PDB file of C-alpha atoms in Angstrom:
ATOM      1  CA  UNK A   1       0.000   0.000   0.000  1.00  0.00           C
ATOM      2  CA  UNK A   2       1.139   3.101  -0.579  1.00  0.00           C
ATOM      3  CA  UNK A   3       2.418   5.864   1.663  1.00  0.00           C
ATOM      4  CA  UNK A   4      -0.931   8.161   0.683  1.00  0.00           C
ATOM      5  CA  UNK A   5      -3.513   5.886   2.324  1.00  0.00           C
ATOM      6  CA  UNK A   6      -0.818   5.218   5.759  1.00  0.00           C
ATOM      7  CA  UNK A   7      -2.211   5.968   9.044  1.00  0.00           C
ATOM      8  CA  UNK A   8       0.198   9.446   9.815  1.00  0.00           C
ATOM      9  CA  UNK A   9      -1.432  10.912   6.366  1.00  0.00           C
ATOM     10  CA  UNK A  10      -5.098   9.835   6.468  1.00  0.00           C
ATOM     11  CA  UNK A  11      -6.264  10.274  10.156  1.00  0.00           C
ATOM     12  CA  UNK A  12      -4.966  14.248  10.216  1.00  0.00           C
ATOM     13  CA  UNK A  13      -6.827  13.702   6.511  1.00  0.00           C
ATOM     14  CA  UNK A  14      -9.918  12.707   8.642  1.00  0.00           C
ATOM     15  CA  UNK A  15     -10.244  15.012  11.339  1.00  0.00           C
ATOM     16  CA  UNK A  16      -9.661  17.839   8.914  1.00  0.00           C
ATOM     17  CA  UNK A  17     -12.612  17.152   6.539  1.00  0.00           C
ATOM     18  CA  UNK A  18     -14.408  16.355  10.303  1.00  0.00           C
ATOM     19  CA  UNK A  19     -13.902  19.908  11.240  1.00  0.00           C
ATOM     20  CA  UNK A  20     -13.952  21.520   8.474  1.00  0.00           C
ATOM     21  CA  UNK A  21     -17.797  20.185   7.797  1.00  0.00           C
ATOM     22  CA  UNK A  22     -19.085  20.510  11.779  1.00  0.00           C
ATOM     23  CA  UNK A  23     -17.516  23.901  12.104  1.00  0.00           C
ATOM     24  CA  UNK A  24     -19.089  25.232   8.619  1.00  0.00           C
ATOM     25  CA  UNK A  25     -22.437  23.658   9.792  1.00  0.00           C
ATOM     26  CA  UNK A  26     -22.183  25.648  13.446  1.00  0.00           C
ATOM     27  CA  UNK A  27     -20.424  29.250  11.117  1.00  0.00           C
ATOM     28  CA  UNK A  28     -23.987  28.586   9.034  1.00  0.00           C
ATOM     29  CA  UNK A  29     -26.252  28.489  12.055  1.00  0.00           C
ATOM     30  CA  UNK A  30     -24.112  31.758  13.715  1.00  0.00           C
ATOM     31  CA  UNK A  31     -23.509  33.458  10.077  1.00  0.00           C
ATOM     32  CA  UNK A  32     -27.729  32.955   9.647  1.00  0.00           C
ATOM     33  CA  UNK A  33     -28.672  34.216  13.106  1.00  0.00           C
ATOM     34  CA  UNK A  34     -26.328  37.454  13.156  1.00  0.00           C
ATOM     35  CA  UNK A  35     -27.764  37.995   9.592  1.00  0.00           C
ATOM     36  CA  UNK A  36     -24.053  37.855   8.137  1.00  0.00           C
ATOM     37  CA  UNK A  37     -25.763  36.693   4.306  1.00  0.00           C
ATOM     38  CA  UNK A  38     -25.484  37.832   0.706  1.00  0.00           C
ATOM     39  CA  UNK A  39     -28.685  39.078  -0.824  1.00  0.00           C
ATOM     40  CA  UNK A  40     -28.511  38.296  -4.681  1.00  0.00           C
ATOM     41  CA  UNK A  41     -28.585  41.154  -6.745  1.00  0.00           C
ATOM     42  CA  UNK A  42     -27.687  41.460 -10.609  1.00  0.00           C
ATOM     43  CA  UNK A  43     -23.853  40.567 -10.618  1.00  0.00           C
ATOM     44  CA  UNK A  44     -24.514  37.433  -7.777  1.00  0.00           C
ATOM     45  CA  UNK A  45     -23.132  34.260  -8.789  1.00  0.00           C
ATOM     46  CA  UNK A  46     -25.997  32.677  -6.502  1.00  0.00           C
ATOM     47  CA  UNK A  47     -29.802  32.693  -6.366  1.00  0.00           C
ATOM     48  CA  UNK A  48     -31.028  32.792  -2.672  1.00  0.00           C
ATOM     49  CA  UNK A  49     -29.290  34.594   0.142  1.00  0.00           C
ATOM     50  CA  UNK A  50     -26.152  32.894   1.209  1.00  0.00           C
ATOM     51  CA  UNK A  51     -24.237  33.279   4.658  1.00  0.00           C
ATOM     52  CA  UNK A  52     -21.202  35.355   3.506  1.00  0.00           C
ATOM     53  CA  UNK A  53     -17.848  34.787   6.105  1.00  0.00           C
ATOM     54  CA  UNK A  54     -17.026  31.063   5.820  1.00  0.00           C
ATOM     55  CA  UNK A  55     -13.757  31.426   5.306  1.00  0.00           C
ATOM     56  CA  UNK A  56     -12.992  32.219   8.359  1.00  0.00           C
ATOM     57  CA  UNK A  57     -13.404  28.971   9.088  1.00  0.00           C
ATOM     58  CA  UNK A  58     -11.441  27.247   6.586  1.00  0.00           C
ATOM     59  CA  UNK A  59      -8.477  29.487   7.023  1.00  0.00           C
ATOM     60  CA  UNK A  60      -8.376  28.702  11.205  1.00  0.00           C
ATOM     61  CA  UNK A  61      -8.378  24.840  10.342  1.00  0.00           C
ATOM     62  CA  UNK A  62      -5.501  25.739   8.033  1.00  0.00           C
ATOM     63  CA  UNK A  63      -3.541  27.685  10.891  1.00  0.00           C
ATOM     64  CA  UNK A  64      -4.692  25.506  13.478  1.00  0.00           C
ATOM     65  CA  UNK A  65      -3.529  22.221  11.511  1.00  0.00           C
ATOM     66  CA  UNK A  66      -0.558  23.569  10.438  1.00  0.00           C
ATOM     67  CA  UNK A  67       0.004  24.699  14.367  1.00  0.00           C
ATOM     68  CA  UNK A  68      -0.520  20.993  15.366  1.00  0.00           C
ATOM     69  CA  UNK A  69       0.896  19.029  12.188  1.00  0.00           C
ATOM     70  CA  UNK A  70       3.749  20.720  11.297  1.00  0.00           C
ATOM     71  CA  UNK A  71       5.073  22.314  14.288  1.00  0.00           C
ATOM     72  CA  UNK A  72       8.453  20.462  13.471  1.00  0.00           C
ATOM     73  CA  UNK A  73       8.508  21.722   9.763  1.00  0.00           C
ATOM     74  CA  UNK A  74       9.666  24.966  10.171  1.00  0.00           C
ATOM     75  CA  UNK A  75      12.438  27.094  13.023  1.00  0.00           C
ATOM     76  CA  UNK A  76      10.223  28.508  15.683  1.00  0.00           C
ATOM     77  CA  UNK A  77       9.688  31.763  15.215  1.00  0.00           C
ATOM     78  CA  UNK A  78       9.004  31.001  10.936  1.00  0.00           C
ATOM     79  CA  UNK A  79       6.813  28.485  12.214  1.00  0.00           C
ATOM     80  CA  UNK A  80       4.538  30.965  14.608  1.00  0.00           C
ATOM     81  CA  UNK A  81       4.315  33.252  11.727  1.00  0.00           C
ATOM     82  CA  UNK A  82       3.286  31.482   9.005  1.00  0.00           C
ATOM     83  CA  UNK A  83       0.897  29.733  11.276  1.00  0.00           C
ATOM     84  CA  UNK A  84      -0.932  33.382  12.126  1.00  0.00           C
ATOM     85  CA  UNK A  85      -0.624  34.831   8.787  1.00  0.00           C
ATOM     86  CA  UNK A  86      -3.568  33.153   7.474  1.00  0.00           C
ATOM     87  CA  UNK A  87      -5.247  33.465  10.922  1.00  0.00           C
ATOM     88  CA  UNK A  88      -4.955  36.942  10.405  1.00  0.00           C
ATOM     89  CA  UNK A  89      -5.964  37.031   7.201  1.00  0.00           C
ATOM     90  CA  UNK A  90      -9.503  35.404   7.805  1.00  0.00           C
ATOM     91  CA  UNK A  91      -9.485  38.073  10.644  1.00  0.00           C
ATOM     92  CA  UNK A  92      -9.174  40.739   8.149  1.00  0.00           C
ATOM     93  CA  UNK A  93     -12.208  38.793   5.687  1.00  0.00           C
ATOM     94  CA  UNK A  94     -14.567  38.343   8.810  1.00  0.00           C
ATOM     95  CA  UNK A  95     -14.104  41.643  10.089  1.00  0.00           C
ATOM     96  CA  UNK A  96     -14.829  43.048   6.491  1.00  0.00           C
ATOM     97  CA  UNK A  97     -18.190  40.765   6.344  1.00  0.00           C
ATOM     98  CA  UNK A  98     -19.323  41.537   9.833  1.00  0.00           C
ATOM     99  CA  UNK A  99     -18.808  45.938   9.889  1.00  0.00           C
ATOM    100  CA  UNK A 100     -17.524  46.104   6.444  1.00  0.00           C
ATOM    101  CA  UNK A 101     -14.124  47.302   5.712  1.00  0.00           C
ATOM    102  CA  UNK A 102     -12.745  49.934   3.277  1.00  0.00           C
ATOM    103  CA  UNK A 103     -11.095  48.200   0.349  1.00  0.00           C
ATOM    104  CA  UNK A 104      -7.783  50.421   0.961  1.00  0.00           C
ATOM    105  CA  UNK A 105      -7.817  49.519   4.644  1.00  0.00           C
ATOM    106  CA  UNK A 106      -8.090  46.083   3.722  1.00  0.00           C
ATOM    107  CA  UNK A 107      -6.066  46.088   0.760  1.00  0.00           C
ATOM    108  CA  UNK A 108      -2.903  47.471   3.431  1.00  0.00           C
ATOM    109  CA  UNK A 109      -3.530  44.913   5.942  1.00  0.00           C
ATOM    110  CA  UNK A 110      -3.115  42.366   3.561  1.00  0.00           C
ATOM    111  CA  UNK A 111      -0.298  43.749   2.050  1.00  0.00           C
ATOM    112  CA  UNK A 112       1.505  44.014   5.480  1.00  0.00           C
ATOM    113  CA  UNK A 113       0.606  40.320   5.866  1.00  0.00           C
ATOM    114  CA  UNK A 114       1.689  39.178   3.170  1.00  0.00           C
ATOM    115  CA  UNK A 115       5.088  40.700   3.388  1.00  0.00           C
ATOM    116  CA  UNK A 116       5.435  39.420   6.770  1.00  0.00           C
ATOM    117  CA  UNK A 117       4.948  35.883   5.554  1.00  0.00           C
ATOM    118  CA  UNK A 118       7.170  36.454   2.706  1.00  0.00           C
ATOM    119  CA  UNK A 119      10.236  37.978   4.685  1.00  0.00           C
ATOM    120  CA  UNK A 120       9.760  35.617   7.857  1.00  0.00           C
ATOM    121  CA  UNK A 121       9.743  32.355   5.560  1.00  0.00           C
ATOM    122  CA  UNK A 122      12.984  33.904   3.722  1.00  0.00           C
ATOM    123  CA  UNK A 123      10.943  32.698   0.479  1.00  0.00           C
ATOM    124  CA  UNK A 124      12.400  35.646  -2.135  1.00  0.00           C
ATOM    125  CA  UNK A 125      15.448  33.091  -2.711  1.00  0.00           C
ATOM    126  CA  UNK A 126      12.688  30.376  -3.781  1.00  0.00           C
ATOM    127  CA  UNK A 127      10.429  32.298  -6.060  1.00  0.00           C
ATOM    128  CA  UNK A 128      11.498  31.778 -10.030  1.00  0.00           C
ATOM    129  CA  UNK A 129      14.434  33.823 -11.454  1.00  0.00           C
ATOM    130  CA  UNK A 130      14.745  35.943  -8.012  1.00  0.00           C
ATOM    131  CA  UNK A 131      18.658  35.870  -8.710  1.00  0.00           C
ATOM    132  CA  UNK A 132      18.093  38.105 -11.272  1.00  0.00           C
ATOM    133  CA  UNK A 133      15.584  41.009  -9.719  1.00  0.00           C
ATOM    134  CA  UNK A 134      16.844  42.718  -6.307  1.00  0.00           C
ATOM    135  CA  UNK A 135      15.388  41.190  -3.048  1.00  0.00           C
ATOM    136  CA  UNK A 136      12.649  44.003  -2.759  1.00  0.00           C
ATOM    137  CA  UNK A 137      11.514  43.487  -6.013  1.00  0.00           C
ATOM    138  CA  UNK A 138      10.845  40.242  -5.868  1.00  0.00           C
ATOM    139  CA  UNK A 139       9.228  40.676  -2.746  1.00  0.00           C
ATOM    140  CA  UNK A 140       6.535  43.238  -4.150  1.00  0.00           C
ATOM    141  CA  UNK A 141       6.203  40.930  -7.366  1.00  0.00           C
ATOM    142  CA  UNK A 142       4.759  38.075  -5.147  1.00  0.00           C
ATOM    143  CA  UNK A 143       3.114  40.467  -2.517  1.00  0.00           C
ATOM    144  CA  UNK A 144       1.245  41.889  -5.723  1.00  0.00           C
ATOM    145  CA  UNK A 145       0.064  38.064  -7.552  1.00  0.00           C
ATOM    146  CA  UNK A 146      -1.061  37.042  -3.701  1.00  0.00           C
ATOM    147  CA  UNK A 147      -2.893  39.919  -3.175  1.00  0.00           C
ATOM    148  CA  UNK A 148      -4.737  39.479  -6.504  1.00  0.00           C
ATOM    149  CA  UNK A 149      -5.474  35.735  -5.526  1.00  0.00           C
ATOM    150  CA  UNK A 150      -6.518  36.791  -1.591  1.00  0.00           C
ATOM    151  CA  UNK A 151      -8.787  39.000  -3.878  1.00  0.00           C
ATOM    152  CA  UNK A 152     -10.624  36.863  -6.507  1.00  0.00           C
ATOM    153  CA  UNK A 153     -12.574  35.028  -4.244  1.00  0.00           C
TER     154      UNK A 153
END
């Protein structure tokens, strides 16, 4: 059998999808009763109103598993940052859905997160032809792609 289906990969496997489905079912319940929804209008991709904030959710199963699972993967103080970088980014997306944020004030937190997460991982010397652009550069050209992804969905 091979190493995908052993018992270190699929229990953490398990639990995840566990979580991730009991803690979206109790986020629907809380999302419904604080009236945190989408309405459709014209440019909706759905047709009935849909709790909005989710995300949150996924994103603190991400930090949280990555907290428990791969504590040993990374030095210390890496480790405690790129485990509340995307904590902190779901902070930014619920706090947006609940009192609704300015798109420049969260636009600049993500930035800032993101360039913490960049720096504090030392990833510029990973990223594709970064021998070639200065340090900075390279770090803005990432910062820029991630905040375009952060911002599609």
């Amino acid at each position: 059998m091979s190493d995908l289906w052993s018992f270190e990969i699929m229990v953490p496997f398990l639990l995840s999808v566990l979580a991730s489905l009991l803690l979206i079912w109790f986020y629907r319940a809380f999302a419904l009763r604080r009236g945190l929804v989408d309405v459709p209008n014209g440019r909706s991709s759905h047709q009935s109103v849909t709790p909005r904030g989710a995300g949150v959710v996924i994103v603190f199963l991400y930090g949280a598993g990555l907290g428990f699972f791969g504590r040993d993967a990374f030095p210390e103080p890496r480790f405690l940052i790129l485990a509340l970088c995307p904590l902190g980014l779901a902070l930014v997306g619920l706090a947006d859905d609940v009192v609704g944020l300015s798109s420049t004030t969260r636009l600049l937190v993500y930035f800032l997160i993101i360039i913490i997460a960049i720096i504090s991982l030392g990833a510029p010397a990973y990223f594709p032809y970064a021998q070639l652009l200065p340090v900075p550069l390279v770090v803005l050209i990432v910062t820029i792609i991630l905040l375009w992804v952060i911002n599609l969905f």
